[in-house]
CSV table of C-alpha atoms and ligand atoms in Angstrom, one decimal:
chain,number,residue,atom,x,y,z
W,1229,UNK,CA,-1.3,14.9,22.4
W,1230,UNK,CA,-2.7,17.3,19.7
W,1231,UNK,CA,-3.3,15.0,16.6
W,1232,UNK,CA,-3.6,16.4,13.3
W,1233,UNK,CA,-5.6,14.7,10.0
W,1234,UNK,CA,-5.0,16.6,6.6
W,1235,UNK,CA,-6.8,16.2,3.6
W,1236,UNK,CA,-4.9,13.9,1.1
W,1237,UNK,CA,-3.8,15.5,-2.1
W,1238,UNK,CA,-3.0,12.1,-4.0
W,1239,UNK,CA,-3.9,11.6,-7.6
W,1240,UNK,CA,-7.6,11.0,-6.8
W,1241,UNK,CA,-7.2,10.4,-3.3
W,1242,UNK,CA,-10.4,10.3,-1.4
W,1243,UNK,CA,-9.8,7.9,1.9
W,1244,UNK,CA,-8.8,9.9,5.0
W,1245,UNK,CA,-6.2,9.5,8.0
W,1246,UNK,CA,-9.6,9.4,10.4
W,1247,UNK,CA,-12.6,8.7,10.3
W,1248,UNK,CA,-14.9,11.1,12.7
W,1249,UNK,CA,-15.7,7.6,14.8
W,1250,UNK,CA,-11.9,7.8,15.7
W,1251,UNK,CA,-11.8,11.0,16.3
W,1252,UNK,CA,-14.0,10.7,19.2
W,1253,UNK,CA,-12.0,7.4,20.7
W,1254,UNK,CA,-8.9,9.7,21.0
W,1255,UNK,CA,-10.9,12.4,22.3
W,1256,UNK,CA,-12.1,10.2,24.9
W,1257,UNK,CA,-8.5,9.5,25.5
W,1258,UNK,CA,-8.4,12.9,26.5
W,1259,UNK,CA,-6.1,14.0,22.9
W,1260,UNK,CA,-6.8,16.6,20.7
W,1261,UNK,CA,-7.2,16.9,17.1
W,1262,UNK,CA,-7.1,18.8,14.3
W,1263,UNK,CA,-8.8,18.2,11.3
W,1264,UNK,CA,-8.1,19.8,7.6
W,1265,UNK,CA,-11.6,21.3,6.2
W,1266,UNK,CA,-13.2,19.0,4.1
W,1267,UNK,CA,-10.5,16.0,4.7
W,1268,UNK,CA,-13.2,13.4,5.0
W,1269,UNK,CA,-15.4,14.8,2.4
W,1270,UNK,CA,-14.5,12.3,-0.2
W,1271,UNK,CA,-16.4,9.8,1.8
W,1272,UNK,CA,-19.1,11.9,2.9
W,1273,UNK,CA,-17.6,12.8,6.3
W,1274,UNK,CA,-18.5,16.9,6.8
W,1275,UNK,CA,-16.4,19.0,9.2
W,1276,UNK,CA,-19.3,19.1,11.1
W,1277,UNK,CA,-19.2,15.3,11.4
W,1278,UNK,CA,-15.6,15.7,12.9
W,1279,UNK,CA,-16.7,18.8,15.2
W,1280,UNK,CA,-19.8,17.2,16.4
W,1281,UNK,CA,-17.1,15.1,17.6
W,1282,UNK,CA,-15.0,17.2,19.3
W,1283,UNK,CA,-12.1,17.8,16.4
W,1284,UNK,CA,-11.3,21.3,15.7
W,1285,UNK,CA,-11.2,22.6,12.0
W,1286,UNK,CA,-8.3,23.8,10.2
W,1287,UNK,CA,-8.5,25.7,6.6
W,1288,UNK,CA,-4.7,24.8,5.3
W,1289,UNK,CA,-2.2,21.8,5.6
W,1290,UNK,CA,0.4,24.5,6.7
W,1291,UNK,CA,-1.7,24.7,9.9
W,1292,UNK,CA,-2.2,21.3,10.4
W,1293,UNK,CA,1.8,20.7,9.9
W,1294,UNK,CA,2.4,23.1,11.6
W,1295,UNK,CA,0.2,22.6,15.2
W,1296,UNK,CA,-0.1,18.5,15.3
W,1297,UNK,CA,2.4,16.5,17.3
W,1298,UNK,CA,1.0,13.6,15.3
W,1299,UNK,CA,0.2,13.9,11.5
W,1300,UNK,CA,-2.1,10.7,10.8
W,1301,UNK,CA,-2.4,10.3,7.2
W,1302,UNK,CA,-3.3,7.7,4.2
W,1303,UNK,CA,-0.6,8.1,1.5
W,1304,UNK,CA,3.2,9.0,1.4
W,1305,UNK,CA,3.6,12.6,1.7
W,1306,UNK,CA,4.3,14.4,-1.6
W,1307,UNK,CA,7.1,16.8,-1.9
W,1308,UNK,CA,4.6,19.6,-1.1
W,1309,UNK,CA,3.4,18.0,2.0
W,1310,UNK,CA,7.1,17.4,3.2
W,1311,UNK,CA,8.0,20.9,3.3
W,1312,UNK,CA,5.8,21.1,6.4
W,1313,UNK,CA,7.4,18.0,8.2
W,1314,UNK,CA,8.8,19.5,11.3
W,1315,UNK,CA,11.7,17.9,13.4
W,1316,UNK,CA,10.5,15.6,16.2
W,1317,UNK,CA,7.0,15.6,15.1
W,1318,UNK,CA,5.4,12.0,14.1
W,1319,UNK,CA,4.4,11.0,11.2
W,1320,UNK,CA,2.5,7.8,10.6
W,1321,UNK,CA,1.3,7.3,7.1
W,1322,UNK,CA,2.3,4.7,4.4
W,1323,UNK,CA,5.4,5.7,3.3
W,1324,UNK,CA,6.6,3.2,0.6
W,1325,UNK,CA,10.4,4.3,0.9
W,1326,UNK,CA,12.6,1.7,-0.7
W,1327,UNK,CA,12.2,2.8,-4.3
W,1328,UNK,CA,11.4,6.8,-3.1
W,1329,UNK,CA,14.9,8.4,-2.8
W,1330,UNK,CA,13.4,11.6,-3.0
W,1331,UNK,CA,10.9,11.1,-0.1
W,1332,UNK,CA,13.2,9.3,2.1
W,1333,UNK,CA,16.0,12.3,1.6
W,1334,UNK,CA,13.2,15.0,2.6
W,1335,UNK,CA,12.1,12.9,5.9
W,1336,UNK,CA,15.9,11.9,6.9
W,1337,UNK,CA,16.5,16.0,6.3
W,1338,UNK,CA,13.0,17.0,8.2
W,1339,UNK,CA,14.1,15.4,11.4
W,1340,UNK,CA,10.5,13.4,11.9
W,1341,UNK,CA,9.8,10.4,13.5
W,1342,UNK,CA,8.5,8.2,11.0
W,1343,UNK,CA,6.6,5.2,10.9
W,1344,UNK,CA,4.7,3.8,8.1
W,1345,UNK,CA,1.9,1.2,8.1
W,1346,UNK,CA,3.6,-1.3,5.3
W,1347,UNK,CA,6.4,-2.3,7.6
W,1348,UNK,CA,4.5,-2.9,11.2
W,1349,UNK,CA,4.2,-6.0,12.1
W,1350,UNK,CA,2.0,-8.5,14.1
W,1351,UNK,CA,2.8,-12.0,16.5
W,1352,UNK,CA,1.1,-13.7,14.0
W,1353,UNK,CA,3.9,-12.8,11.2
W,1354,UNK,CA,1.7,-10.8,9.4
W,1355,UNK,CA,1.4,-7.3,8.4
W,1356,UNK,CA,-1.3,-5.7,10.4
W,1357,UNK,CA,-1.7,-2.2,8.4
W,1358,UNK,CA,-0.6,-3.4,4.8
W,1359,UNK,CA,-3.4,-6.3,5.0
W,1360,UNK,CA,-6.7,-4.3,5.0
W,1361,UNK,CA,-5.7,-2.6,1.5
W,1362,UNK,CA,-3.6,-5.3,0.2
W,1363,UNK,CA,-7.6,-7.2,0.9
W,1364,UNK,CA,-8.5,-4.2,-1.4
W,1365,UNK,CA,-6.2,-4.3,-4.1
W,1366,UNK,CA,-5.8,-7.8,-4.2
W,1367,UNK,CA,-9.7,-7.6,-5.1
W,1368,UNK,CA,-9.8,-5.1,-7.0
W,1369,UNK,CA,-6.9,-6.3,-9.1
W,1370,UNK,CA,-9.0,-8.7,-10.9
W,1371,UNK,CA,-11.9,-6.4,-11.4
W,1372,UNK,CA,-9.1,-3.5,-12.8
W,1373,UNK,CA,-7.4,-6.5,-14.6
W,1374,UNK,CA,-11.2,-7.4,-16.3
W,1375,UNK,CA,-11.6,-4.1,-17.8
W,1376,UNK,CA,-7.9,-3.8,-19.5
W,1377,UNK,CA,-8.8,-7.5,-21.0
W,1378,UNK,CA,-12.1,-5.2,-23.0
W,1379,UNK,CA,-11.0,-4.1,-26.4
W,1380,UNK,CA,-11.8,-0.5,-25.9
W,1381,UNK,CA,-8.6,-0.4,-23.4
W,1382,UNK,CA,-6.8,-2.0,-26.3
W,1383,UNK,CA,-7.0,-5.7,-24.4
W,1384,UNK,CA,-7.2,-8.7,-26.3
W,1385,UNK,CA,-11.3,-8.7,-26.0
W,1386,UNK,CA,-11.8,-11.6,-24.0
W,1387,UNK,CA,-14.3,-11.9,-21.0
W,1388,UNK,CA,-12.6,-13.8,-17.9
W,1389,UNK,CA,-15.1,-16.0,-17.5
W,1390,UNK,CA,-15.5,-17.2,-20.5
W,1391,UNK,CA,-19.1,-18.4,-21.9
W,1392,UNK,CA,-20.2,-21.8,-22.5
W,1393,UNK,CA,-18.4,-23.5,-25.2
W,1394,UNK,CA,-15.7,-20.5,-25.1
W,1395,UNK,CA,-12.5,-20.7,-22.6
W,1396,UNK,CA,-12.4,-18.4,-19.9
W,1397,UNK,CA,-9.3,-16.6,-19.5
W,1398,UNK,CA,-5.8,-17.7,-18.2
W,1399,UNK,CA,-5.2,-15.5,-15.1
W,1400,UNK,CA,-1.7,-15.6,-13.3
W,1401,UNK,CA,-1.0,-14.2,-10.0
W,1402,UNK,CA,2.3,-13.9,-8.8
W,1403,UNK,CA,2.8,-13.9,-5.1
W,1404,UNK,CA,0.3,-15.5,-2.8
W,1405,UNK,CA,-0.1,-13.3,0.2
W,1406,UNK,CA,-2.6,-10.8,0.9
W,1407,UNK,CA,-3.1,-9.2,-2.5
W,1408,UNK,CA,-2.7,-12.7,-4.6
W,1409,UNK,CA,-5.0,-14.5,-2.2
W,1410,UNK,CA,-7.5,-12.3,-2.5
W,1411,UNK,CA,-7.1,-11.5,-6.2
W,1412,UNK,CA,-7.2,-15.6,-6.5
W,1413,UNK,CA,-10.9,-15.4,-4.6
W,1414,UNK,CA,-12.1,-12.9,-7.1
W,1415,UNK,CA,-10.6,-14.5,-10.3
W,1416,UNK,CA,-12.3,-17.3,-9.8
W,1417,UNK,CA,-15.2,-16.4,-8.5
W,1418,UNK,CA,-15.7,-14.8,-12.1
W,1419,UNK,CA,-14.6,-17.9,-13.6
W,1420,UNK,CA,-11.1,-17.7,-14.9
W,1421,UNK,CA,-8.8,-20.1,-15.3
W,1422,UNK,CA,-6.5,-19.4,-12.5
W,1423,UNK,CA,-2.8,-20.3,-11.4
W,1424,UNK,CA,-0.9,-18.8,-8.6
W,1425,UNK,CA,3.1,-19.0,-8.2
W,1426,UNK,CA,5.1,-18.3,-4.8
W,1427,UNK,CA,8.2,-19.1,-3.8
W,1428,UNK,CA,6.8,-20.1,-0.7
W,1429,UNK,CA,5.9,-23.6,-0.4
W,1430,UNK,CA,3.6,-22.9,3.3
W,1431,UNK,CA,1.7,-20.3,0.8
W,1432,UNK,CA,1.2,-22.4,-2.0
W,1433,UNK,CA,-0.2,-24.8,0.8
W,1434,UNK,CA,-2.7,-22.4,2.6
W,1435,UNK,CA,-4.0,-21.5,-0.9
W,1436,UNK,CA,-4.3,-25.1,-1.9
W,1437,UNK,CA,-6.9,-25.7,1.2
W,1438,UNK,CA,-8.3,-22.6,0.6
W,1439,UNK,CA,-9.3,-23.1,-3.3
W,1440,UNK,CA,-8.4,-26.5,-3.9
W,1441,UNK,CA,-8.9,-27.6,-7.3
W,1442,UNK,CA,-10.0,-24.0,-8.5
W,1443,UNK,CA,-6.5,-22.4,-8.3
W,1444,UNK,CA,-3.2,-24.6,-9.8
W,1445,UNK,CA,-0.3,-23.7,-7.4
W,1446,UNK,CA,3.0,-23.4,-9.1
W,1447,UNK,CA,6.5,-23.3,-6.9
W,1448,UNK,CA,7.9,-19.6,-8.6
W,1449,UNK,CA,11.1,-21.0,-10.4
W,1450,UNK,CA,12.2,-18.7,-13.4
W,1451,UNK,CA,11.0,-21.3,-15.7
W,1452,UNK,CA,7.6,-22.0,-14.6
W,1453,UNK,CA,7.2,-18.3,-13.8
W,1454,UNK,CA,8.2,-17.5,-17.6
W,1455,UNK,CA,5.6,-20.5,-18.7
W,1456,UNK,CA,2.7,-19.1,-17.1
W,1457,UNK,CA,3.4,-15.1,-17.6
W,1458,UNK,CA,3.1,-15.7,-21.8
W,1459,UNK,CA,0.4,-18.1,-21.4
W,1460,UNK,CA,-1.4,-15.7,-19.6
W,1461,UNK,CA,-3.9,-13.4,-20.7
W,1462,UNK,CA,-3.9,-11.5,-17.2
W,1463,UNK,CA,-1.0,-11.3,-15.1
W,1464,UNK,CA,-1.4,-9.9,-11.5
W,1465,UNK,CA,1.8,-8.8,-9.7
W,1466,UNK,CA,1.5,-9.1,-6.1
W,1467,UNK,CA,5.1,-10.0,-4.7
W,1468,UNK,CA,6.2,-8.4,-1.6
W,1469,UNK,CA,9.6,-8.9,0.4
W,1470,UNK,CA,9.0,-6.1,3.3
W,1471,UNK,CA,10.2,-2.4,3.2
W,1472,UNK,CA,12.3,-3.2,0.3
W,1473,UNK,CA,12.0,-2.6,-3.4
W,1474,UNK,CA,10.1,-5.0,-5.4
W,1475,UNK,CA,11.8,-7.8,-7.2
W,1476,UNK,CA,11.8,-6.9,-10.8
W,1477,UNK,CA,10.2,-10.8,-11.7
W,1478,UNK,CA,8.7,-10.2,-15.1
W,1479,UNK,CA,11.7,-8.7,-17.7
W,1480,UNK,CA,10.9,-6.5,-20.8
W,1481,UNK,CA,11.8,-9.7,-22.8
W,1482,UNK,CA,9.2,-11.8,-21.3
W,1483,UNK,CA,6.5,-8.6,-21.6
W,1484,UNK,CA,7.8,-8.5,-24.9
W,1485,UNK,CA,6.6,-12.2,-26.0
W,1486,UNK,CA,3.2,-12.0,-24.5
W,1487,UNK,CA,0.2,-12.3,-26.2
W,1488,UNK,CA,-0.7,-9.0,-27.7
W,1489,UNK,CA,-3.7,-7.6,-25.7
W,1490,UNK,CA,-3.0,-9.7,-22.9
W,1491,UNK,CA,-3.1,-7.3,-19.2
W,1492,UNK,CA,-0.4,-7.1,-16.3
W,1493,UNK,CA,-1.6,-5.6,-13.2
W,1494,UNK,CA,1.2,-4.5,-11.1
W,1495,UNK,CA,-0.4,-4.3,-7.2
W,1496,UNK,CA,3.2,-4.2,-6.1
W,1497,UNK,CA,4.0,-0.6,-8.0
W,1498,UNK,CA,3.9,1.2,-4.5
W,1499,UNK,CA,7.0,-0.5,-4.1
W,1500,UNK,CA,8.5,0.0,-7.5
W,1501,UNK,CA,6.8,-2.9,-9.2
W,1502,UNK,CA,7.7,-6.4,-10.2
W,1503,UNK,CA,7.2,-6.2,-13.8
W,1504,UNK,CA,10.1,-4.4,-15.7
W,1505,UNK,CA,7.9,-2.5,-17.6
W,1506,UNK,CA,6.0,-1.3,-15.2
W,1507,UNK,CA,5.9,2.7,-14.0
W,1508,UNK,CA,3.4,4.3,-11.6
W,1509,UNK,CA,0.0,5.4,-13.0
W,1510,UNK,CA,-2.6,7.2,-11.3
W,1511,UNK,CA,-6.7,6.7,-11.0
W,1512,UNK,CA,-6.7,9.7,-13.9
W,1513,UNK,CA,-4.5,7.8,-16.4
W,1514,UNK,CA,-4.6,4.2,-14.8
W,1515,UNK,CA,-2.8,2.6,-18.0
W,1516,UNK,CA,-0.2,2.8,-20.9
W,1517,UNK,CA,0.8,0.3,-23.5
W,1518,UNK,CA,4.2,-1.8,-23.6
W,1519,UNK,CA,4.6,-3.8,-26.4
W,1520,UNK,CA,0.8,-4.4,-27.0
W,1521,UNK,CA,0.9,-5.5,-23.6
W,1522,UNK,CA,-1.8,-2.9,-21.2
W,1523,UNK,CA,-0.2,-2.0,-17.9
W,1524,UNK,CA,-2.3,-1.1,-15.1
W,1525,UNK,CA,0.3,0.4,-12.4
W,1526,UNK,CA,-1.9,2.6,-10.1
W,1527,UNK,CA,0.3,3.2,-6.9
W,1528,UNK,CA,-3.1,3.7,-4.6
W,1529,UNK,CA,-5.5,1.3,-5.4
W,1530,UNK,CA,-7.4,2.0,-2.7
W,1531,UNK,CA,-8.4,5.1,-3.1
W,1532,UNK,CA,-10.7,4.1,-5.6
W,1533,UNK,CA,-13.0,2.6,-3.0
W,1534,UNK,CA,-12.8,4.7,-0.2
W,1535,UNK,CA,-15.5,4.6,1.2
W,1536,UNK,CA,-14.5,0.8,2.5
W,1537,UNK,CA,-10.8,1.7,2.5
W,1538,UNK,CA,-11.0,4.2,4.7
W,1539,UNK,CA,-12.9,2.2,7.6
W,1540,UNK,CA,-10.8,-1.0,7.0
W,1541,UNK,CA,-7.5,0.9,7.1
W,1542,UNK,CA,-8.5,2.8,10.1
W,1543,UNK,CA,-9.5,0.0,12.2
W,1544,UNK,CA,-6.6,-1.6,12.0
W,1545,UNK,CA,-4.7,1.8,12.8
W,1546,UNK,CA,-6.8,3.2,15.8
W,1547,UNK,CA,-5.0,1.0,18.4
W,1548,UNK,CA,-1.4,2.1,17.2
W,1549,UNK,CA,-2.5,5.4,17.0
W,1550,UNK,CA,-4.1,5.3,20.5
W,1551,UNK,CA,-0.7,3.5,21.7
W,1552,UNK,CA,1.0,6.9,20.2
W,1553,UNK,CA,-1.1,9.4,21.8
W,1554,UNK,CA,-1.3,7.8,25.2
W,1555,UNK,CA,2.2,6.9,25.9
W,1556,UNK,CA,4.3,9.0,23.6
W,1557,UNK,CA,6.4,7.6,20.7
W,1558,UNK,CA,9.3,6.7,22.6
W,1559,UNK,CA,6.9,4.4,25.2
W,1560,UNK,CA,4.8,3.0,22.6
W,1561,UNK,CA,8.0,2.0,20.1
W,1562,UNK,CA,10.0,0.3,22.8
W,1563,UNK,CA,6.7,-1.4,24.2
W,1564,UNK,CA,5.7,-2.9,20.7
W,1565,UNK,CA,8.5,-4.3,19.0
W,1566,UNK,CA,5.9,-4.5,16.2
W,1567,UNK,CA,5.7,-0.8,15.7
W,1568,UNK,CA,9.1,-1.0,16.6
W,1569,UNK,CA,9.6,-2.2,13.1
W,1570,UNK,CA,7.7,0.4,11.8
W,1571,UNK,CA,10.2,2.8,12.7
W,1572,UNK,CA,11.5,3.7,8.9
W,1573,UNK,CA,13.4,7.1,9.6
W,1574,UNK,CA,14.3,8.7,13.7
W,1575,UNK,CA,15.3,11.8,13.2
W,1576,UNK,CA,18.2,12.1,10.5
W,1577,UNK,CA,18.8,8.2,10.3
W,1578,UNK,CA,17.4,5.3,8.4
W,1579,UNK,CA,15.8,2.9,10.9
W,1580,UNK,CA,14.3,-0.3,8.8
W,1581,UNK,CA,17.4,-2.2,7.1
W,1582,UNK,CA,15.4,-3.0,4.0
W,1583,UNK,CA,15.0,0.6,3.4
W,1584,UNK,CA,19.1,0.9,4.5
W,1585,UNK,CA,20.0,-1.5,1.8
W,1586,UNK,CA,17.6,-0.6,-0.9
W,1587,UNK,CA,19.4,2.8,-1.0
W,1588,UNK,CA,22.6,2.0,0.0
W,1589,UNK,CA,22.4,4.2,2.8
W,1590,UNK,CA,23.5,3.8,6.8
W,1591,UNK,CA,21.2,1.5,8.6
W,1592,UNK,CA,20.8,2.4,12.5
W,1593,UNK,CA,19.0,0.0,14.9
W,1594,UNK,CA,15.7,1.5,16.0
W,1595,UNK,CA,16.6,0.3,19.1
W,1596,UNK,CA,19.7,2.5,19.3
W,1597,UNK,CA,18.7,5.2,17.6
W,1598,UNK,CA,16.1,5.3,20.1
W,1599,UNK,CA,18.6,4.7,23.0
W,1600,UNK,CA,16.3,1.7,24.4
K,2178,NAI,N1,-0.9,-0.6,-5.5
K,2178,NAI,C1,-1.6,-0.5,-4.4
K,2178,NAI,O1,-2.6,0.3,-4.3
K,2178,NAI,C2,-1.4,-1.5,-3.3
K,2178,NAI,C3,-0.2,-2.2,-3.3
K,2178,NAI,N2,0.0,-3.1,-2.3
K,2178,NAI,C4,1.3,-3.9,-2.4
K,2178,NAI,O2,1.1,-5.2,-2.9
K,2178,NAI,C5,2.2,-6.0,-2.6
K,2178,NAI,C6,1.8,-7.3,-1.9
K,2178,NAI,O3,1.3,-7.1,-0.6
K,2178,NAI,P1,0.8,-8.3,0.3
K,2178,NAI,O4,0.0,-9.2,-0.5
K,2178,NAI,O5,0.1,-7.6,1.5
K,2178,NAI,O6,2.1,-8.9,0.8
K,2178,NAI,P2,2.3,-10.4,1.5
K,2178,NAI,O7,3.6,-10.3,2.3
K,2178,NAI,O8,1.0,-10.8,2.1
K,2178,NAI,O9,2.5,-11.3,0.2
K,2178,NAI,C7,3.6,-11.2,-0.6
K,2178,NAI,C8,3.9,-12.6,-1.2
K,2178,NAI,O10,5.0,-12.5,-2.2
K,2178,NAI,C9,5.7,-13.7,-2.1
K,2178,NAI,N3,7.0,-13.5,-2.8
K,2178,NAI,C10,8.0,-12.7,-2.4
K,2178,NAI,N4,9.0,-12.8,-3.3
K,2178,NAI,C11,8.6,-13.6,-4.3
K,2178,NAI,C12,9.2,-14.1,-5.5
K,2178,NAI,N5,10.4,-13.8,-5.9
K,2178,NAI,N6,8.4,-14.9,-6.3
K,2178,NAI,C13,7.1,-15.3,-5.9
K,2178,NAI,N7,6.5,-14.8,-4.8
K,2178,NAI,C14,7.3,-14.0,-4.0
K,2178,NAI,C15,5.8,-14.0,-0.6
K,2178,NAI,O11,6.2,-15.3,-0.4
K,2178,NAI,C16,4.4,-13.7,-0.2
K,2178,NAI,O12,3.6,-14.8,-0.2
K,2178,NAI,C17,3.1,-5.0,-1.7
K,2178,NAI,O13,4.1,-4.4,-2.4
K,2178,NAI,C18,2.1,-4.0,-1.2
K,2178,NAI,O14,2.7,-2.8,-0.8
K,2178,NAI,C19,-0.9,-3.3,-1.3
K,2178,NAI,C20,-2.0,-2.6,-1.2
K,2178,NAI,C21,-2.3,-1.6,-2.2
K,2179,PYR,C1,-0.9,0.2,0.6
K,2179,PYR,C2,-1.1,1.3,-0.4
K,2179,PYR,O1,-0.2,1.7,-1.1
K,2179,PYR,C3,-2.3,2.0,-0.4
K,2179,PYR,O2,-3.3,1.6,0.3
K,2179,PYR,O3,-2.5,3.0,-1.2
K,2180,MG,MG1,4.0,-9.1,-27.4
């Protein structure tokens, strides 16, 4: 299969679909693949590094779009990147699609085949290519969180940790998979005063034998979760129900009676968010203001970090995109059920019923779309 990588043209967007490492595997697997000049250089990755490989160079995206079977990227593609989405060809990229009318109209019209990472699945329940940057963001939520809590952001001045002899900050995380567990490891590694609310009572569990006494689990009821958010000085949003649009959790009422200067950090933006206040930033302008409140709502959190994005994102991906190459999307979707449900759009239809419903749209079975 010819394989194409492009360079990703996100708001400060530096990871890359494949690193050169990759490259080679699916070269070994006797695939072909195209790179866009200079997509890796963001984390040092030269196109020599993907030539000395055995990847071939291309100057433009329209190339790349244009040649590859397969387009392996990072982020959704943007509405320049979609004019180049041919029918039949694969794409497998985040996609993000439930709150994305937009995007999902241009992929249904393109005639793709597309599968994004956030709604493949694993045995263990789990999902295999959100985790690795929902590891990232979840971390890097406190650390971004941290920073809108300094004064010169227009935060309420106050050092998470605390000192000795002054409390440390109250730090709520809401939702406590991936992203809140981690964010939870972080928060209190620096000290805060941490509670985590789920509506999940086996989460609330695993994170009580995980941090024990350092992290107050709290079952998500509107009342408690109302408590806690204007107690709060930090508020991390980290909710997910998969491949549909984020629960809107936190209302403009309750944003409204929170401390002034206190910080909300909305992880789950890339799926329309779960405060509603919250609207996609970018790394460039990563916050605004709401009612004294500072909103940090970057969509691609990841990115920041590339350099360890990048390499955790793609070893989670190589196998699926190894399954793709070597057997063909039609063999490797009805062999995997998991990648199965990573099946968003086939070619003119809606194929992941979260997606369906957020839109109001036709859902098709995968299955039958496919004709399996
Ligand atoms: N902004 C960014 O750069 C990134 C965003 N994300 C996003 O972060 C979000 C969370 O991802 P993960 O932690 O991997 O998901 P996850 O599935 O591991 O965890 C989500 C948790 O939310 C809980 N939940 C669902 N509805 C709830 C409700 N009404 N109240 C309280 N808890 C509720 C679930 O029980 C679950 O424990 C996703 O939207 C994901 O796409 C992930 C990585 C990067
Ligand atoms: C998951 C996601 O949105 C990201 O890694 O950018
Ligand atoms: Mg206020």
């Amino acid at each position: 299969m010819l394989i194409g990588v492009p360079k990703e043209i996100k708001n400060h967007e530096y990871r890359v679909g494949m690193v050169p490492a990759s490259v080679r595997e699916l070269i070994a697997h006797g695939h072909q693949v195209i790179v866009e000049h200079n997509a890796g250089i963001g984390i040092g990755f030269t196109d020599d590094d993907y030539t000395s490989v055995g990847a071939s160079i291309r100057q433009t995206p329209e190339e790349i779009f244009a040649e590859a079977e397969m387009i392996v990227k990072v982020k959704e593609p943007l509405a320049e990147e979609r004019k180049h989405i041919r029918d039949g060809q694969i794409l497998f990229t985040y996609l993000h699609l439930a709150p994305d009318v937009p995007q999902t109209q241009d992929l249904l019209n393109s005639g793709a085949v597309c599968i994004a990472y956030e709604t493949v699945t694993s045995a263990a329940g789990g999902l295999p290519l959100l985790a690795p940057m929902s590891e990232v963001a979840g971390r890097m939520s406190i650390q971004a969180g941290a920073q809108c809590l300094e004064k010169s952001r227009a935060g309420r001045g106050m050092l998470l940790g605390g000192v000795p002899g002054v409390s440390p900050a109250k730090v709520a995380i809401i939702g406590g998979g991936v992203v809140g567990s981690n964010a939870a490891q972080i928060a209190v590694g620096m000290g805060a005063q941490v509670v985590l609310l789920d509506r999940n009572i086996d989460v609330l569990r695993r994170i009580n034998v995980q941090f024990g006494a350092a992290v107050e689990t709290v079952f998500s009821s509107k009342d408690a979760l109302e408590r806690h958010v204007l107690e709060s000085d930090l508020v991390i949003g980290g909710v997910l129900i998969p491949g549909a649009a984020a629960p809107k959790l936190v209302t403009k009422e309750m944003v409204h009676q929170m401390k002034p200067g206190a910080a909300v950090v909305d992880v789950a933006i890339d799926q329309g968010g779960c405060f509603e206040t919250s609207k996609a930033t970018t790394h460039a302008e990563p916050t605004y203001i709401v009612d004294d409140v500072v909103h940090y709502c970057v969509a691609n959190m990841p990115g920041a970090v590339p350099h360890t994005s990048t390499f955790a994102l793609n070893n989670a991906t190589l196998p699926y995109i190894i399954a793709l190459a070597n057997k063909g999307y039609k063999k490797a979707l009805a062999d995997d059920v998991h990648l199965l449900n990573g099946l968003n759009v086939y070619r003119g239809q809606v194929t992941h019923r979260s997606v369906a419903e957020s839109q109001n749209l036709t859902y098709v079975d995968p299955k039958v779309a496919l004709g399996l």
